[in-house]
PDB file of C-alpha atoms in Angstrom:
ATOM      1  CA  UNK L   3      18.075  85.659 -56.873  1.00  0.00           C
ATOM      2  CA  UNK L   4      21.735  86.377 -56.166  1.00  0.00           C
ATOM      3  CA  UNK L   5      23.727  83.255 -55.917  1.00  0.00           C
ATOM      4  CA  UNK L   6      25.273  82.337 -52.394  1.00  0.00           C
ATOM      5  CA  UNK L   7      28.999  83.086 -52.559  1.00  0.00           C
ATOM      6  CA  UNK L   8      30.790  79.981 -51.059  1.00  0.00           C
ATOM      7  CA  UNK L   9      34.389  80.425 -49.649  1.00  0.00           C
ATOM      8  CA  UNK L  10      36.343  77.278 -48.659  1.00  0.00           C
ATOM      9  CA  UNK L  11      39.146  77.235 -46.208  1.00  0.00           C
ATOM     10  CA  UNK L  12      41.073  74.020 -46.596  1.00  0.00           C
ATOM     11  CA  UNK L  13      41.291  72.636 -50.051  1.00  0.00           C
ATOM     12  CA  UNK L  14      42.425  69.005 -49.163  1.00  0.00           C
ATOM     13  CA  UNK L  15      40.248  66.050 -49.773  1.00  0.00           C
ATOM     14  CA  UNK L  16      37.058  67.228 -47.784  1.00  0.00           C
ATOM     15  CA  UNK L  17      37.207  70.730 -49.305  1.00  0.00           C
ATOM     16  CA  UNK L  18      37.475  69.365 -52.615  1.00  0.00           C
ATOM     17  CA  UNK L  19      34.408  67.185 -52.027  1.00  0.00           C
ATOM     18  CA  UNK L  20      32.274  69.925 -50.917  1.00  0.00           C
ATOM     19  CA  UNK L  21      33.560  72.279 -53.681  1.00  0.00           C
ATOM     20  CA  UNK L  22      32.723  69.928 -56.584  1.00  0.00           C
ATOM     21  CA  UNK L  23      29.221  69.345 -54.983  1.00  0.00           C
ATOM     22  CA  UNK L  24      28.508  73.089 -54.513  1.00  0.00           C
ATOM     23  CA  UNK L  25      29.851  74.105 -58.033  1.00  0.00           C
ATOM     24  CA  UNK L  26      26.850  72.064 -59.273  1.00  0.00           C
ATOM     25  CA  UNK L  27      24.176  73.858 -57.304  1.00  0.00           C
ATOM     26  CA  UNK L  28      22.716  76.482 -59.261  1.00  0.00           C
ATOM     27  CA  UNK L  29      21.875  78.568 -56.095  1.00  0.00           C
ATOM     28  CA  UNK L  30      25.700  78.833 -55.268  1.00  0.00           C
ATOM     29  CA  UNK L  31      28.881  79.727 -56.728  1.00  0.00           C
ATOM     30  CA  UNK L  32      32.559  78.906 -55.523  1.00  0.00           C
ATOM     31  CA  UNK L  33      33.766  82.526 -54.994  1.00  0.00           C
ATOM     32  CA  UNK L  34      36.937  82.099 -52.803  1.00  0.00           C
ATOM     33  CA  UNK L  35      39.355  79.506 -51.799  1.00  0.00           C
ATOM     34  CA  UNK L  36      42.126  79.631 -49.294  1.00  0.00           C
ATOM     35  CA  UNK L  37      44.715  77.167 -48.025  1.00  0.00           C
ATOM     36  CA  UNK L  38      47.898  77.665 -46.235  1.00  0.00           C
ATOM     37  CA  UNK L  39      49.410  75.477 -49.095  1.00  0.00           C
ATOM     38  CA  UNK L  40      48.730  77.989 -51.979  1.00  0.00           C
ATOM     39  CA  UNK L  41      49.342  75.583 -54.569  1.00  0.00           C
ATOM     40  CA  UNK L  42      46.463  73.258 -53.554  1.00  0.00           C
ATOM     41  CA  UNK L  43      44.006  76.063 -53.547  1.00  0.00           C
ATOM     42  CA  UNK L  44      45.338  77.185 -56.982  1.00  0.00           C
ATOM     43  CA  UNK L  45      44.859  73.525 -58.402  1.00  0.00           C
ATOM     44  CA  UNK L  46      41.246  73.347 -57.054  1.00  0.00           C
ATOM     45  CA  UNK L  47      40.427  76.636 -58.524  1.00  0.00           C
ATOM     46  CA  UNK L  48      41.203  75.343 -61.912  1.00  0.00           C
ATOM     47  CA  UNK L  49      38.362  72.816 -61.507  1.00  0.00           C
ATOM     48  CA  UNK L  50      35.652  74.554 -59.483  1.00  0.00           C
ATOM     49  CA  UNK L  51      36.469  78.056 -59.925  1.00  0.00           C
ATOM     50  CA  UNK L  52      36.723  80.674 -57.170  1.00  0.00           C
ATOM     51  CA  UNK L  53      39.494  83.398 -56.452  1.00  0.00           C
ATOM     52  CA  UNK L  54      42.516  82.023 -54.843  1.00  0.00           C
ATOM     53  CA  UNK L  55      43.044  84.086 -51.807  1.00  0.00           C
ATOM     54  CA  UNK L  56      46.263  84.818 -49.863  1.00  0.00           C
ATOM     55  CA  UNK L  57      44.480  85.302 -46.388  1.00  0.00           C
ATOM     56  CA  UNK L  58      41.321  84.633 -44.614  1.00  0.00           C
ATOM     57  CA  UNK L  59      40.599  88.243 -44.451  1.00  0.00           C
ATOM     58  CA  UNK L  60      40.436  88.392 -48.391  1.00  0.00           C
ATOM     59  CA  UNK L  61      38.382  85.178 -48.435  1.00  0.00           C
ATOM     60  CA  UNK L  62      35.974  87.002 -46.146  1.00  0.00           C
ATOM     61  CA  UNK L  63      35.554  89.800 -48.350  1.00  0.00           C
ATOM     62  CA  UNK L  64      34.526  87.439 -51.255  1.00  0.00           C
ATOM     63  CA  UNK L  65      32.215  85.209 -49.981  1.00  0.00           C
ATOM     64  CA  UNK L  66      28.818  85.009 -48.103  1.00  0.00           C
ATOM     65  CA  UNK L  67      29.305  81.629 -46.614  1.00  0.00           C
ATOM     66  CA  UNK L  68      32.309  79.700 -45.326  1.00  0.00           C
ATOM     67  CA  UNK L  69      33.159  75.852 -45.410  1.00  0.00           C
ATOM     68  CA  UNK L  70      35.852  75.075 -42.518  1.00  0.00           C
ATOM     69  CA  UNK L  71      37.670  71.988 -43.973  1.00  0.00           C
ATOM     70  CA  UNK L  72      40.917  72.394 -42.242  1.00  0.00           C
ATOM     71  CA  UNK L  73      42.599  70.014 -39.600  1.00  0.00           C
ATOM     72  CA  UNK L  74      40.426  69.420 -36.652  1.00  0.00           C
ATOM     73  CA  UNK L  75      42.074  71.641 -34.048  1.00  0.00           C
ATOM     74  CA  UNK L  76      41.689  74.464 -36.118  1.00  0.00           C
ATOM     75  CA  UNK L  77      37.915  74.518 -36.709  1.00  0.00           C
ATOM     76  CA  UNK L  78      36.904  76.600 -33.529  1.00  0.00           C
ATOM     77  CA  UNK L  79      39.199  79.590 -34.195  1.00  0.00           C
ATOM     78  CA  UNK L  80      38.197  79.710 -37.863  1.00  0.00           C
ATOM     79  CA  UNK L  81      34.706  79.148 -37.474  1.00  0.00           C
ATOM     80  CA  UNK L  82      34.521  81.880 -34.781  1.00  0.00           C
ATOM     81  CA  UNK L  83      36.298  84.350 -36.939  1.00  0.00           C
ATOM     82  CA  UNK L  84      33.834  83.596 -39.800  1.00  0.00           C
ATOM     83  CA  UNK L  85      30.904  84.053 -37.642  1.00  0.00           C
ATOM     84  CA  UNK L  86      32.514  87.343 -36.404  1.00  0.00           C
ATOM     85  CA  UNK L  87      32.681  88.455 -39.925  1.00  0.00           C
ATOM     86  CA  UNK L  88      29.147  87.837 -40.267  1.00  0.00           C
ATOM     87  CA  UNK L  89      29.538  84.913 -42.513  1.00  0.00           C
ATOM     88  CA  UNK L  90      27.333  81.673 -42.687  1.00  0.00           C
ATOM     89  CA  UNK L  91      29.361  78.566 -41.475  1.00  0.00           C
ATOM     90  CA  UNK L  92      29.494  75.092 -42.623  1.00  0.00           C
ATOM     91  CA  UNK L  93      31.940  73.613 -40.166  1.00  0.00           C
ATOM     92  CA  UNK L  94      33.403  70.059 -40.854  1.00  0.00           C
ATOM     93  CA  UNK L  95      33.353  67.556 -37.914  1.00  0.00           C
ATOM     94  CA  UNK L  96      34.655  67.513 -35.244  1.00  0.00           C
ATOM     95  CA  UNK L  97      32.754  70.745 -34.126  1.00  0.00           C
ATOM     96  CA  UNK L  98      35.760  71.382 -31.756  1.00  0.00           C
ATOM     97  CA  UNK L  99      38.431  69.504 -29.776  1.00  0.00           C
ATOM     98  CA  UNK L 100      37.736  69.815 -25.880  1.00  0.00           C
ATOM     99  CA  UNK L 101      34.587  70.946 -24.100  1.00  0.00           C
ATOM    100  CA  UNK L 102      35.842  74.666 -23.444  1.00  0.00           C
ATOM    101  CA  UNK L 103      36.675  75.012 -27.139  1.00  0.00           C
ATOM    102  CA  UNK L 104      33.163  73.611 -27.884  1.00  0.00           C
ATOM    103  CA  UNK L 105      31.585  76.072 -25.351  1.00  0.00           C
ATOM    104  CA  UNK L 106      33.230  78.911 -27.027  1.00  0.00           C
ATOM    105  CA  UNK L 107      31.934  77.981 -30.441  1.00  0.00           C
ATOM    106  CA  UNK L 108      28.578  76.998 -29.296  1.00  0.00           C
ATOM    107  CA  UNK L 109      27.837  80.323 -27.660  1.00  0.00           C
ATOM    108  CA  UNK L 110      29.203  82.382 -30.735  1.00  0.00           C
ATOM    109  CA  UNK L 111      27.011  80.309 -32.996  1.00  0.00           C
ATOM    110  CA  UNK L 112      23.872  80.516 -30.980  1.00  0.00           C
ATOM    111  CA  UNK L 113      24.408  84.329 -30.591  1.00  0.00           C
ATOM    112  CA  UNK L 114      24.961  84.902 -34.236  1.00  0.00           C
ATOM    113  CA  UNK L 115      22.415  85.813 -36.782  1.00  0.00           C
ATOM    114  CA  UNK L 116      24.092  83.599 -39.354  1.00  0.00           C
ATOM    115  CA  UNK L 117      23.437  79.963 -40.199  1.00  0.00           C
ATOM    116  CA  UNK L 118      25.778  77.381 -38.750  1.00  0.00           C
ATOM    117  CA  UNK L 119      25.804  73.850 -39.615  1.00  0.00           C
ATOM    118  CA  UNK L 120      28.142  70.887 -38.698  1.00  0.00           C
ATOM    119  CA  UNK L 121      29.363  68.237 -41.138  1.00  0.00           C
ATOM    120  CA  UNK L 122      28.061  65.078 -39.753  1.00  0.00           C
ATOM    121  CA  UNK L 123      27.292  63.636 -43.305  1.00  0.00           C
ATOM    122  CA  UNK L 124      26.220  60.395 -42.088  1.00  0.00           C
ATOM    123  CA  UNK L 125      22.781  61.731 -40.888  1.00  0.00           C
ATOM    124  CA  UNK L 126      21.846  62.146 -44.601  1.00  0.00           C
ATOM    125  CA  UNK L 127      23.288  58.734 -45.809  1.00  0.00           C
ATOM    126  CA  UNK L 128      20.345  56.815 -47.335  1.00  0.00           C
ATOM    127  CA  UNK L 129      21.384  53.731 -45.098  1.00  0.00           C
ATOM    128  CA  UNK L 130      21.019  55.579 -41.956  1.00  0.00           C
ATOM    129  CA  UNK L 131      17.791  57.582 -43.226  1.00  0.00           C
ATOM    130  CA  UNK L 132      16.336  54.268 -43.801  1.00  0.00           C
ATOM    131  CA  UNK L 133      17.238  53.125 -40.321  1.00  0.00           C
ATOM    132  CA  UNK L 134      16.000  56.270 -38.643  1.00  0.00           C
ATOM    133  CA  UNK L 135      12.518  55.557 -40.760  1.00  0.00           C
ATOM    134  CA  UNK L 136      12.377  52.175 -39.301  1.00  0.00           C
ATOM    135  CA  UNK L 137      13.116  53.293 -35.710  1.00  0.00           C
ATOM    136  CA  UNK L 138      10.001  55.587 -35.984  1.00  0.00           C
ATOM    137  CA  UNK L 139       7.727  52.709 -36.567  1.00  0.00           C
ATOM    138  CA  UNK L 140       9.171  49.993 -34.232  1.00  0.00           C
ATOM    139  CA  UNK L 141      10.852  50.155 -30.810  1.00  0.00           C
ATOM    140  CA  UNK L 142      14.540  48.720 -30.503  1.00  0.00           C
ATOM    141  CA  UNK L 143      15.611  47.123 -27.473  1.00  0.00           C
ATOM    142  CA  UNK L 144      19.492  47.197 -27.763  1.00  0.00           C
ATOM    143  CA  UNK L 145      22.214  47.384 -30.291  1.00  0.00           C
ATOM    144  CA  UNK L 146      25.744  46.563 -31.154  1.00  0.00           C
ATOM    145  CA  UNK L 147      27.864  49.104 -33.121  1.00  0.00           C
ATOM    146  CA  UNK L 148      31.320  49.210 -34.437  1.00  0.00           C
ATOM    147  CA  UNK L 149      33.299  51.805 -36.224  1.00  0.00           C
ATOM    148  CA  UNK L 150      36.866  50.799 -37.067  1.00  0.00           C
ATOM    149  CA  UNK L 151      39.781  51.719 -39.214  1.00  0.00           C
ATOM    150  CA  UNK L 152      42.339  49.641 -40.941  1.00  0.00           C
ATOM    151  CA  UNK L 153      45.134  52.115 -39.943  1.00  0.00           C
ATOM    152  CA  UNK L 154      46.016  55.716 -39.146  1.00  0.00           C
ATOM    153  CA  UNK L 155      48.868  55.881 -41.627  1.00  0.00           C
ATOM    154  CA  UNK L 156      47.283  57.240 -44.830  1.00  0.00           C
ATOM    155  CA  UNK L 157      47.255  60.066 -44.689  1.00  0.00           C
ATOM    156  CA  UNK L 158      49.967  60.276 -41.864  1.00  0.00           C
ATOM    157  CA  UNK L 159      48.225  63.008 -39.669  1.00  0.00           C
ATOM    158  CA  UNK L 160      45.296  60.735 -38.875  1.00  0.00           C
ATOM    159  CA  UNK L 161      47.565  59.006 -36.542  1.00  0.00           C
ATOM    160  CA  UNK L 162      48.946  62.456 -34.700  1.00  0.00           C
ATOM    161  CA  UNK L 163      46.521  63.381 -31.910  1.00  0.00           C
ATOM    162  CA  UNK L 164      48.194  66.637 -31.909  1.00  0.00           C
ATOM    163  CA  UNK L 165      46.592  67.282 -35.114  1.00  0.00           C
ATOM    164  CA  UNK L 166      43.451  65.150 -34.716  1.00  0.00           C
ATOM    165  CA  UNK L 167      42.634  65.635 -31.090  1.00  0.00           C
ATOM    166  CA  UNK L 168      42.582  61.833 -30.574  1.00  0.00           C
ATOM    167  CA  UNK L 169      41.119  58.785 -32.480  1.00  0.00           C
ATOM    168  CA  UNK L 170      37.716  59.334 -31.317  1.00  0.00           C
ATOM    169  CA  UNK L 171      37.658  62.805 -32.826  1.00  0.00           C
ATOM    170  CA  UNK L 172      39.131  61.714 -35.997  1.00  0.00           C
ATOM    171  CA  UNK L 173      36.980  58.461 -36.648  1.00  0.00           C
ATOM    172  CA  UNK L 174      34.529  57.394 -34.096  1.00  0.00           C
ATOM    173  CA  UNK L 175      32.675  60.888 -33.495  1.00  0.00           C
ATOM    174  CA  UNK L 176      30.850  59.971 -36.580  1.00  0.00           C
ATOM    175  CA  UNK L 177      28.930  57.136 -35.142  1.00  0.00           C
ATOM    176  CA  UNK L 178      28.766  58.895 -31.677  1.00  0.00           C
ATOM    177  CA  UNK L 179      26.582  61.755 -33.325  1.00  0.00           C
ATOM    178  CA  UNK L 180      24.704  58.860 -35.017  1.00  0.00           C
ATOM    179  CA  UNK L 181      23.555  56.925 -31.868  1.00  0.00           C
ATOM    180  CA  UNK L 182      22.500  60.120 -30.488  1.00  0.00           C
ATOM    181  CA  UNK L 183      20.508  61.009 -33.730  1.00  0.00           C
ATOM    182  CA  UNK L 184      18.890  57.449 -33.999  1.00  0.00           C
ATOM    183  CA  UNK L 185      18.379  56.552 -30.177  1.00  0.00           C
ATOM    184  CA  UNK L 186      18.086  59.893 -28.411  1.00  0.00           C
ATOM    185  CA  UNK L 187      20.075  61.504 -25.434  1.00  0.00           C
ATOM    186  CA  UNK L 188      22.595  59.348 -23.517  1.00  0.00           C
ATOM    187  CA  UNK L 189      22.276  58.969 -19.643  1.00  0.00           C
ATOM    188  CA  UNK L 190      25.228  57.074 -18.660  1.00  0.00           C
ATOM    189  CA  UNK L 191      28.244  55.125 -20.237  1.00  0.00           C
ATOM    190  CA  UNK L 192      31.113  52.774 -19.074  1.00  0.00           C
ATOM    191  CA  UNK L 193      34.331  53.000 -21.159  1.00  0.00           C
ATOM    192  CA  UNK L 194      37.553  50.834 -21.614  1.00  0.00           C
ATOM    193  CA  UNK L 195      40.424  51.912 -23.782  1.00  0.00           C
ATOM    194  CA  UNK L 196      43.930  50.767 -24.426  1.00  0.00           C
ATOM    195  CA  UNK L 197      47.094  51.784 -26.426  1.00  0.00           C
ATOM    196  CA  UNK L 198      48.647  49.543 -28.930  1.00  0.00           C
ATOM    197  CA  UNK L 199      49.759  50.814 -32.311  1.00  0.00           C
ATOM    198  CA  UNK L 200      49.736  54.492 -32.171  1.00  0.00           C
ATOM    199  CA  UNK L 201      50.930  57.430 -29.284  1.00  0.00           C
ATOM    200  CA  UNK L 202      47.563  57.594 -27.848  1.00  0.00           C
ATOM    201  CA  UNK L 203      44.357  55.298 -26.800  1.00  0.00           C
ATOM    202  CA  UNK L 204      43.570  53.551 -29.982  1.00  0.00           C
ATOM    203  CA  UNK L 205      41.205  50.705 -28.918  1.00  0.00           C
ATOM    204  CA  UNK L 206      37.739  51.321 -27.280  1.00  0.00           C
ATOM    205  CA  UNK L 207      34.922  49.178 -25.715  1.00  0.00           C
ATOM    206  CA  UNK L 208      31.835  51.258 -24.555  1.00  0.00           C
ATOM    207  CA  UNK L 209      28.478  50.751 -23.086  1.00  0.00           C
ATOM    208  CA  UNK L 210      25.968  53.331 -23.463  1.00  0.00           C
ATOM    209  CA  UNK L 211      22.596  53.584 -21.738  1.00  0.00           C
ATOM    210  CA  UNK L 212      19.969  56.116 -23.071  1.00  0.00           C
ATOM    211  CA  UNK L 213      17.273  58.117 -21.287  1.00  0.00           C
ATOM    212  CA  UNK L 214      14.631  55.919 -22.756  1.00  0.00           C
ATOM    213  CA  UNK L 215      16.411  52.753 -21.284  1.00  0.00           C
ATOM    214  CA  UNK L 216      17.601  51.700 -24.728  1.00  0.00           C
ATOM    215  CA  UNK L 217      21.335  50.438 -24.368  1.00  0.00           C
ATOM    216  CA  UNK L 218      23.987  49.372 -26.716  1.00  0.00           C
ATOM    217  CA  UNK L 219      27.695  48.101 -26.872  1.00  0.00           C
ATOM    218  CA  UNK L 220      30.079  49.904 -29.074  1.00  0.00           C
ATOM    219  CA  UNK L 221      33.410  49.014 -30.219  1.00  0.00           C
ATOM    220  CA  UNK L 222      36.006  51.036 -32.059  1.00  0.00           C
ATOM    221  CA  UNK L 223      39.633  49.933 -33.311  1.00  0.00           C
ATOM    222  CA  UNK L 224      42.065  52.038 -35.029  1.00  0.00           C
ATOM    223  CA  UNK L 225      43.992  49.074 -36.597  1.00  0.00           C
ATOM    224  CA  UNK L 226      41.504  46.416 -37.422  1.00  0.00           C
ATOM    225  CA  UNK L 227      42.211  46.003 -41.078  1.00  0.00           C
ATOM    226  CA  UNK L 228      39.899  47.121 -43.611  1.00  0.00           C
ATOM    227  CA  UNK L 229      37.510  44.221 -43.332  1.00  0.00           C
ATOM    228  CA  UNK L 230      34.136  45.051 -44.785  1.00  0.00           C
ATOM    229  CA  UNK L 231      31.922  46.268 -43.237  1.00  0.00           C
ATOM    230  CA  UNK L 232      34.286  48.515 -40.962  1.00  0.00           C
ATOM    231  CA  UNK L 233      31.161  50.492 -39.842  1.00  0.00           C
ATOM    232  CA  UNK L 234      28.066  48.621 -38.691  1.00  0.00           C
ATOM    233  CA  UNK L 235      25.128  49.062 -36.634  1.00  0.00           C
ATOM    234  CA  UNK L 236      23.105  45.851 -35.434  1.00  0.00           C
ATOM    235  CA  UNK L 237      19.824  46.986 -33.940  1.00  0.00           C
ATOM    236  CA  UNK L 238      17.628  44.525 -32.108  1.00  0.00           C
ATOM    237  CA  UNK L 239      13.809  44.683 -31.749  1.00  0.00           C
ATOM    238  CA  UNK L 240      11.319  42.215 -30.707  1.00  0.00           C
ATOM    239  CA  UNK L 241      11.884  39.220 -33.193  1.00  0.00           C
ATOM    240  CA  UNK L 242      13.576  41.532 -35.599  1.00  0.00           C
ATOM    241  CA  UNK L 243      17.360  42.681 -36.263  1.00  0.00           C
ATOM    242  CA  UNK L 244      18.168  45.559 -38.587  1.00  0.00           C
ATOM    243  CA  UNK L 245      21.746  45.488 -39.776  1.00  0.00           C
ATOM    244  CA  UNK L 246      23.605  48.224 -41.333  1.00  0.00           C
ATOM    245  CA  UNK L 247      26.895  47.609 -43.618  1.00  0.00           C
ATOM    246  CA  UNK L 248      28.693  50.887 -43.920  1.00  0.00           C
ATOM    247  CA  UNK L 249      26.957  53.123 -46.262  1.00  0.00           C
ATOM    248  CA  UNK L 250      26.216  50.385 -48.773  1.00  0.00           C
ATOM    249  CA  UNK L 251      23.414  48.173 -47.435  1.00  0.00           C
ATOM    250  CA  UNK L 252      20.823  47.658 -44.865  1.00  0.00           C
ATOM    251  CA  UNK L 253      19.232  44.145 -44.171  1.00  0.00           C
ATOM    252  CA  UNK L 254      16.049  43.880 -42.323  1.00  0.00           C
ATOM    253  CA  UNK L 255      15.188  40.492 -40.748  1.00  0.00           C
ATOM    254  CA  UNK L 256      11.718  40.001 -39.170  1.00  0.00           C
ATOM    255  CA  UNK L 257      10.147  37.198 -37.475  1.00  0.00           C
ATOM    256  CA  UNK L 258      11.492  33.805 -36.246  1.00  0.00           C
ATOM    257  CA  UNK L 259      12.662  32.326 -39.425  1.00  0.00           C
ATOM    258  CA  UNK L 260      15.611  32.977 -41.723  1.00  0.00           C
ATOM    259  CA  UNK L 261      13.987  35.463 -44.103  1.00  0.00           C
ATOM    260  CA  UNK L 262      15.218  39.018 -44.510  1.00  0.00           C
ATOM    261  CA  UNK L 263      14.880  42.018 -46.823  1.00  0.00           C
ATOM    262  CA  UNK L 264      18.127  43.880 -48.211  1.00  0.00           C
ATOM    263  CA  UNK L 265      18.159  47.579 -49.167  1.00  0.00           C
ATOM    264  CA  UNK L 266      21.136  48.694 -51.225  1.00  0.00           C
ATOM    265  CA  UNK L 267      22.619  51.969 -52.144  1.00  0.00           C
ATOM    266  CA  UNK L 268      25.815  50.596 -53.615  1.00  0.00           C
ATOM    267  CA  UNK L 269      25.374  51.978 -56.975  1.00  0.00           C
ATOM    268  CA  UNK L 270      24.919  55.538 -55.864  1.00  0.00           C
ATOM    269  CA  UNK L 271      27.903  58.058 -56.210  1.00  0.00           C
ATOM    270  CA  UNK L 272      29.702  58.325 -53.159  1.00  0.00           C
ATOM    271  CA  UNK L 273      28.867  61.883 -52.612  1.00  0.00           C
ATOM    272  CA  UNK L 274      25.099  61.005 -52.330  1.00  0.00           C
ATOM    273  CA  UNK L 275      25.740  57.461 -50.772  1.00  0.00           C
ATOM    274  CA  UNK L 276      27.742  59.114 -47.855  1.00  0.00           C
ATOM    275  CA  UNK L 277      25.381  62.098 -47.491  1.00  0.00           C
ATOM    276  CA  UNK L 278      27.687  64.831 -48.638  1.00  0.00           C
ATOM    277  CA  UNK L 279      25.589  66.041 -51.377  1.00  0.00           C
ATOM    278  CA  UNK L 280      22.439  66.160 -49.306  1.00  0.00           C
ATOM    279  CA  UNK L 281      24.185  68.054 -46.321  1.00  0.00           C
ATOM    280  CA  UNK L 282      25.475  70.753 -48.753  1.00  0.00           C
ATOM    281  CA  UNK L 283      21.913  71.080 -50.177  1.00  0.00           C
ATOM    282  CA  UNK L 284      20.435  71.223 -46.725  1.00  0.00           C
ATOM    283  CA  UNK L 285      23.078  74.146 -45.954  1.00  0.00           C
ATOM    284  CA  UNK L 286      22.231  76.004 -48.854  1.00  0.00           C
ATOM    285  CA  UNK L 287      18.581  75.650 -48.310  1.00  0.00           C
ATOM    286  CA  UNK L 288      18.829  77.087 -44.837  1.00  0.00           C
ATOM    287  CA  UNK L 289      20.556  80.329 -46.210  1.00  0.00           C
ATOM    288  CA  UNK L 290      18.095  80.609 -49.031  1.00  0.00           C
ATOM    289  CA  UNK L 291      14.832  79.957 -47.139  1.00  0.00           C
ATOM    290  CA  UNK L 292      16.242  81.498 -43.907  1.00  0.00           C
ATOM    291  CA  UNK L 293      15.683  78.246 -41.791  1.00  0.00           C
ATOM    292  CA  UNK L 294      17.692  76.742 -39.141  1.00  0.00           C
ATOM    293  CA  UNK L 295      20.111  74.059 -40.574  1.00  0.00           C
ATOM    294  CA  UNK L 296      19.254  70.451 -39.523  1.00  0.00           C
ATOM    295  CA  UNK L 297      22.429  69.740 -37.792  1.00  0.00           C
ATOM    296  CA  UNK L 298      23.081  72.619 -35.319  1.00  0.00           C
ATOM    297  CA  UNK L 299      25.953  73.799 -33.284  1.00  0.00           C
ATOM    298  CA  UNK L 300      24.175  72.161 -30.314  1.00  0.00           C
ATOM    299  CA  UNK L 301      24.427  68.913 -32.156  1.00  0.00           C
ATOM    300  CA  UNK L 302      28.150  69.479 -32.736  1.00  0.00           C
ATOM    301  CA  UNK L 303      28.550  70.222 -29.005  1.00  0.00           C
ATOM    302  CA  UNK L 304      26.888  67.081 -27.922  1.00  0.00           C
ATOM    303  CA  UNK L 305      29.043  65.015 -30.227  1.00  0.00           C
ATOM    304  CA  UNK L 306      32.294  66.612 -28.421  1.00  0.00           C
ATOM    305  CA  UNK L 307      30.548  65.898 -25.034  1.00  0.00           C
ATOM    306  CA  UNK L 308      30.277  62.110 -25.930  1.00  0.00           C
ATOM    307  CA  UNK L 309      33.985  62.032 -26.894  1.00  0.00           C
ATOM    308  CA  UNK L 310      35.176  63.783 -23.947  1.00  0.00           C
ATOM    309  CA  UNK L 311      32.913  61.794 -21.578  1.00  0.00           C
ATOM    310  CA  UNK L 312      34.390  58.475 -22.885  1.00  0.00           C
ATOM    311  CA  UNK L 313      37.956  59.517 -22.423  1.00  0.00           C
ATOM    312  CA  UNK L 314      37.005  60.854 -18.868  1.00  0.00           C
ATOM    313  CA  UNK L 315      35.212  57.324 -17.897  1.00  0.00           C
ATOM    314  CA  UNK L 316      38.557  55.600 -18.976  1.00  0.00           C
ATOM    315  CA  UNK L 317      40.744  57.826 -17.159  1.00  0.00           C
ATOM    316  CA  UNK L 318      38.575  57.681 -13.926  1.00  0.00           C
ATOM    317  CA  UNK L 319      37.701  53.995 -14.311  1.00  0.00           C
ATOM    318  CA  UNK L 320      34.091  55.086 -13.307  1.00  0.00           C
ATOM    319  CA  UNK L 321      30.655  54.904 -14.800  1.00  0.00           C
ATOM    320  CA  UNK L 322      29.822  58.429 -16.052  1.00  0.00           C
ATOM    321  CA  UNK L 323      26.318  59.869 -15.733  1.00  0.00           C
ATOM    322  CA  UNK L 324      24.942  62.565 -17.782  1.00  0.00           C
ATOM    323  CA  UNK L 325      22.747  65.258 -16.221  1.00  0.00           C
TER     324      UNK L 325
END
């Protein structure tokens, strides 16, 4: 069987993470790298292999599948270009910035014969796989969720909405996708936001209601310090609480006493603990086995819809209902 030739566009941190993982998959090979900073691609090539290309066109000529690992606002243009060149596409989050851009990419991906997967890695993180397993065996009532950052200064572009599309796109979209994955489709939301440290809305408080009547509060701060756990889900059942602590631990407390059970993935390598290795394997599986990837363009579109709905609810000061 011929190996799947992988081209990576954007050889920064996340591009390098995917490259290292894929270089270990016997079904794939890193065949082409492209970055607007040519030296970065050259450095990565020395570690994972692959031809260092001078243009996107050259990369397309030397690969079967493309990993889009560039800044947020460039994703749609690059992903559409790759699909139009009949390449399978793995697009890092966010799927797009803005609903109109998201619709363009959704329509292109759904009309293509090529595979398209969105990089919502947390769906594969063992802590959230375990939570999903629990939710399938017990019915929750509500939850409290937070996803904070300590700062938006390192790297410096994380605090630039002209690059990220906004704080919700850069950080919070991870758990916006996660709540839909865990609890189902949203029916309405109320949101409040404020601006303190950065030239954008950078603090958020949201209440979500879901079609199944589940509801949750959601807080996201851009400058909360790196107090552990900066990412947490507390899910409440009948005399039961399930608590996640980033990608490290899950605590399951049942009954009316103080007993609890702890599950830990703290000793796993980060690529597996955070779900990167599993999502890359799923993408290669989809190509080799001719199956639909588990995180689709529609999932990516819905995550953008949630982000834009929160921003709209804050602008309007009104409750926003989903059709």
